[in-house]
Short mmCIF file of C-alpha atoms in Angstrom, two decimals:
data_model
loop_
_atom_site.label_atom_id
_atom_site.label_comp_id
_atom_site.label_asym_id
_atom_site.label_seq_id
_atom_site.Cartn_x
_atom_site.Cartn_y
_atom_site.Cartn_z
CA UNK A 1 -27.76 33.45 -19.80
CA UNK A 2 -29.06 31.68 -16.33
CA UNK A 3 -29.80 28.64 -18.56
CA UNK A 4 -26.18 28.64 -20.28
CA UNK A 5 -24.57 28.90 -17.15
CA UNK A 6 -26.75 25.72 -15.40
CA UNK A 7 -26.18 23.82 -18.74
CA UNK A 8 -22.30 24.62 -18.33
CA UNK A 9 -22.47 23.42 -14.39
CA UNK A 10 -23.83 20.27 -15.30
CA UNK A 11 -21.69 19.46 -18.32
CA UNK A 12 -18.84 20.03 -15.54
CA UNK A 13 -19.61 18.41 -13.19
CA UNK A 14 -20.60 15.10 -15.50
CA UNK A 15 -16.89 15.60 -16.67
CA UNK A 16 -15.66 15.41 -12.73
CA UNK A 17 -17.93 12.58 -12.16
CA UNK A 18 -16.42 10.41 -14.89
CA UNK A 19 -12.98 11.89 -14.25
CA UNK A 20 -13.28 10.65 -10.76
CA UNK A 21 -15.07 7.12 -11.81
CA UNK A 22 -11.94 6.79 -14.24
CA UNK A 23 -9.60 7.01 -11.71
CA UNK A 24 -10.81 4.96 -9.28
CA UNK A 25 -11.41 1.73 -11.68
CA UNK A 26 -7.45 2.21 -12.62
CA UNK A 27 -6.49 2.14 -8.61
CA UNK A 28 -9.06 -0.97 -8.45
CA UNK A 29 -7.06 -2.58 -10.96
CA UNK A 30 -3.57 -1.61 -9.82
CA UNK A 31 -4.62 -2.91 -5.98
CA UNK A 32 -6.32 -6.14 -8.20
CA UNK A 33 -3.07 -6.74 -9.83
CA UNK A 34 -1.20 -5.91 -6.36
CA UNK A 35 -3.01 -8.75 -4.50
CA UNK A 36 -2.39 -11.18 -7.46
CA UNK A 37 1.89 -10.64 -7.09
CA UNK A 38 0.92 -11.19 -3.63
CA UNK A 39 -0.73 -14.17 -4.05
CA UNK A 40 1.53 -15.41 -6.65
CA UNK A 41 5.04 -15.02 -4.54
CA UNK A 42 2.76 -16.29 -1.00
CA UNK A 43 0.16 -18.68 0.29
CA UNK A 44 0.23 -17.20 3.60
CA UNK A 45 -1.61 -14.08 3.51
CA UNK A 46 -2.66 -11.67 6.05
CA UNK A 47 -4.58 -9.76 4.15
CA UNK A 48 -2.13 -6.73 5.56
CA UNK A 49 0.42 -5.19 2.91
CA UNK A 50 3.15 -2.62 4.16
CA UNK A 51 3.96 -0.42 1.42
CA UNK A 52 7.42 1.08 2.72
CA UNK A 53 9.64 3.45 0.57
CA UNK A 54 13.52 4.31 1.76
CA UNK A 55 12.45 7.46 0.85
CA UNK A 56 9.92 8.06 3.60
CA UNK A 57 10.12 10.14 6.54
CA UNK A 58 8.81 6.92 8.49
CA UNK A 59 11.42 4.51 6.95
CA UNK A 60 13.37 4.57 10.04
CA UNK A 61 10.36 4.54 12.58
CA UNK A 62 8.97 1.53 10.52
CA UNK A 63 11.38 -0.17 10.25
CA UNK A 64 12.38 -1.03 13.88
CA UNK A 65 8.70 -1.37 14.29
CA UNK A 66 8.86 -4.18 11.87
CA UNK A 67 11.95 -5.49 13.46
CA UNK A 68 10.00 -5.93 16.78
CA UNK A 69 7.19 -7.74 14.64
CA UNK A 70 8.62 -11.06 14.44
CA UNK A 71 5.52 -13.67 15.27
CA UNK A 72 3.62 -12.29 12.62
CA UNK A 73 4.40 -13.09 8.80
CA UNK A 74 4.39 -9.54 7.47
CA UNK A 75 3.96 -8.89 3.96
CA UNK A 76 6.26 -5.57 3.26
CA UNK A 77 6.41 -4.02 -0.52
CA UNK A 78 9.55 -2.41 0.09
CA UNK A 79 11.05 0.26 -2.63
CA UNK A 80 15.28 0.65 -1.63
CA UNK A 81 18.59 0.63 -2.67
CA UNK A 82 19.26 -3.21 -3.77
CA UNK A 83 22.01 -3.26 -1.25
CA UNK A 84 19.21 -2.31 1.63
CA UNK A 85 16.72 -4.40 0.09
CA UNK A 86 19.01 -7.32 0.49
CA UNK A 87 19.84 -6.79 3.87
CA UNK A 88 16.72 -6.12 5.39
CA UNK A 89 15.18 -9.37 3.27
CA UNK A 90 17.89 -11.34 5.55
CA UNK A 91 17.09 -9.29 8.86
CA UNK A 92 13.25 -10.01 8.22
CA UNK A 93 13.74 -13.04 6.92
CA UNK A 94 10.26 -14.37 8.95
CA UNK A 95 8.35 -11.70 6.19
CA UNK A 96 7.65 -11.92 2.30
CA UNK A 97 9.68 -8.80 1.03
CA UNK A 98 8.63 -7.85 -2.12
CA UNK A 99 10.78 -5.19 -4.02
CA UNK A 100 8.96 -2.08 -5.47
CA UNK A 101 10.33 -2.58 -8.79
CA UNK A 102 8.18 -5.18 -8.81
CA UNK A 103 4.83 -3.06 -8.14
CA UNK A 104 5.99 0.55 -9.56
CA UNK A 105 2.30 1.63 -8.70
CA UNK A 106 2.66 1.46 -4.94
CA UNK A 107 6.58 2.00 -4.75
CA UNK A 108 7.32 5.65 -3.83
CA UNK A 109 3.90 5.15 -0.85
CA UNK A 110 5.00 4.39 2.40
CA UNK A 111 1.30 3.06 3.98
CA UNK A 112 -0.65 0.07 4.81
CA UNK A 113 -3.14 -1.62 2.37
CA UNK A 114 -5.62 -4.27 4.17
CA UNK A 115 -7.44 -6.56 1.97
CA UNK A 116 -10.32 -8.55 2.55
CA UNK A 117 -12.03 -10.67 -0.54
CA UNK A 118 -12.22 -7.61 -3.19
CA UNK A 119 -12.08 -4.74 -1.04
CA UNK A 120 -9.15 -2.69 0.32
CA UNK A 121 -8.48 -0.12 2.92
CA UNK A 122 -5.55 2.58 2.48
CA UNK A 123 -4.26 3.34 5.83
CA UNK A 124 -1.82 6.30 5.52
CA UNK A 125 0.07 6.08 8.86
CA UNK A 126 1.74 2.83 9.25
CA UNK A 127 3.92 3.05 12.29
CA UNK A 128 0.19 3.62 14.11
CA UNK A 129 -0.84 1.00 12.63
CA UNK A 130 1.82 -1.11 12.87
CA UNK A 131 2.27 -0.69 16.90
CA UNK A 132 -1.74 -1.12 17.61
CA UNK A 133 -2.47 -4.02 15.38
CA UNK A 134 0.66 -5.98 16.42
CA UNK A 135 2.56 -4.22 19.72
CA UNK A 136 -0.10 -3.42 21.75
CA UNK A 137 -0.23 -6.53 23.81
CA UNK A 138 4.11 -6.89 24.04
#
């Protein structure tokens, strides 16, 4: 009975381990893909990617932090109403907006994604982010 019931542990947790590998290869490839639209639609890169849905309980907050951002290219995957999209690509004209239609992966986050070479960093609370990296000194 013991031996049945170590067997069963290990069979399980092989099953989470390859559950969890599985899952992490398909994010690597969604943030791979990510960084190529990125690259595609911008030669400037930061290596900083605002994902920002309309959505969000931070839209507002991040957005007038991004509207005080204006020396740094930002590069903002934003997921709105066309009409919004259109008026904030205007208003941040100085940033690559990218509409979330255009990564459906990443659309309905609002956080920050750094990249550097093949490696990425979620950062789940923007406007933090946001003010330190680029307000802290204004």
């Amino acid at each position: 009975m013991i031996l049945w019931f170590s067997g069963l542990n290990l069979l399980l947790f092989v099953l989470l381990g390859v559950l969890l590998w599985n899952q992490k290869k398909k994010e690597n490839q969604h943030m791979q893909s990510t960084l190529d639209i990125i690259k595609q639609q911008s030669s400037q890169n930061s290596g900083i990617v605002i994902c920002l849905s309309y959505h969000s309980a931070m839209h507002k907050a991040l957005c007038e932090l991004i509207d005080r951002v204006a020396k740094n290219k930002l590069v903002i995957i934003y997921d709105a109403p066309k009409w919004l999209f259109l008026s904030k690509q205007k208003k941040w004209a100085s940033h690559l907006l990218i509409p979330g239609t255009s990564i459906p992966y990443l659309a309905d986050k609002t956080r920050v994604i750094t990249f550097f070479e093949n490696k990425y960093n979620i950062i789940n609370e923007p406007t933090e982010y946001i003010a330190y990296q680029y307000l802290q000194n204004h």
